[in-house]
CSV table of C-alpha atoms in Angstrom, one decimal:
chain,number,residue,atom,x,y,z
L,1,MET,CA,68.3,109.5,-26.2
L,2,GLU,CA,65.2,108.3,-24.5
L,3,ILE,CA,66.1,110.1,-21.2
L,4,PHE,CA,66.6,113.4,-23.2
L,5,ALA,CA,63.2,112.9,-24.8
L,6,GLU,CA,61.4,112.1,-21.7
L,7,ARG,CA,63.0,115.0,-19.8
L,8,LEU,CA,62.3,117.6,-22.3
L,9,LYS,CA,58.6,116.5,-22.5
L,10,GLU,CA,58.3,116.5,-18.8
L,11,LEU,CA,59.9,120.0,-18.4
L,12,ARG,CA,57.5,121.3,-21.2
L,13,ASN,CA,54.3,119.9,-19.7
L,14,GLU,CA,55.2,121.2,-16.4
L,15,LYS,CA,55.2,124.8,-17.8
L,16,GLY,CA,51.9,123.9,-19.7
L,17,LEU,CA,53.4,124.7,-23.1
L,18,THR,CA,52.6,122.9,-26.4
L,19,GLN,CA,55.6,122.0,-28.5
L,20,ASN,CA,54.7,124.9,-30.8
L,21,GLN,CA,54.8,127.4,-27.9
L,22,LEU,CA,58.1,126.0,-26.6
L,23,ALA,CA,59.5,126.3,-30.2
L,24,LYS,CA,58.5,130.0,-30.4
L,25,GLU,CA,59.9,130.6,-26.9
L,26,LEU,CA,63.1,129.1,-27.7
L,27,GLY,CA,63.4,130.6,-31.4
L,28,LEU,CA,63.4,126.9,-32.5
L,29,THR,CA,61.1,124.9,-34.9
L,30,HIS,CA,58.1,122.8,-34.0
L,31,THR,CA,59.9,120.0,-36.1
L,32,ALA,CA,62.8,120.1,-34.0
L,33,ILE,CA,60.8,119.7,-30.7
L,34,CYS,CA,58.8,116.9,-32.1
L,35,ARG,CA,61.9,115.0,-33.2
L,36,TRP,CA,63.5,115.4,-30.0
L,37,GLU,CA,60.7,114.4,-27.8
L,38,SER,CA,60.0,111.4,-30.1
L,39,GLY,CA,63.8,110.3,-29.8
L,40,LEU,CA,64.1,110.6,-33.6
L,41,ARG,CA,67.0,113.2,-33.2
L,42,MET,CA,69.2,114.7,-30.6
L,43,PRO,CA,69.7,118.7,-30.3
L,44,THR,CA,73.0,120.1,-31.0
L,45,ALA,CA,75.1,121.3,-28.2
L,46,GLN,CA,74.0,124.8,-28.7
L,47,ALA,CA,70.2,123.9,-28.4
L,48,ILE,CA,70.8,121.8,-25.2
L,49,VAL,CA,72.4,124.9,-23.7
L,50,ILE,CA,69.4,127.2,-24.8
L,51,ILE,CA,66.9,124.4,-23.4
L,52,ALA,CA,68.7,123.9,-20.1
L,53,LYS,CA,68.9,127.8,-19.4
L,54,TYR,CA,65.0,128.2,-20.4
L,55,PHE,CA,64.0,125.5,-18.0
L,56,GLY,CA,66.6,126.5,-15.2
L,57,VAL,CA,68.3,122.9,-15.3
L,58,SER,CA,71.8,121.5,-16.1
L,59,ALA,CA,72.7,120.1,-19.4
L,60,ASP,CA,73.9,117.1,-17.4
L,61,TYR,CA,70.3,116.6,-16.2
L,62,LEU,CA,68.8,116.8,-19.7
L,63,LEU,CA,71.2,114.2,-20.9
L,64,GLY,CA,70.4,111.9,-17.9
L,65,LEU,CA,74.0,112.4,-16.4
L,66,GLU,CA,72.4,113.5,-13.1
L,67,ASP,CA,69.2,113.5,-11.4
């Protein structure tokens, strides 16, 4: 879970987005983004696909299965 949280935060910061901005871009809630980045929760498979497509990375990258 830590790897996902770190990578999501890193990708968001690289785009210069706040958690609120990213949530709006993805059609998700700020609370979800906050919980994911803090490692309190993991997103659903559907949310992982949305995030991966938005940032142009693979789901495997987000989940720490590849670099």
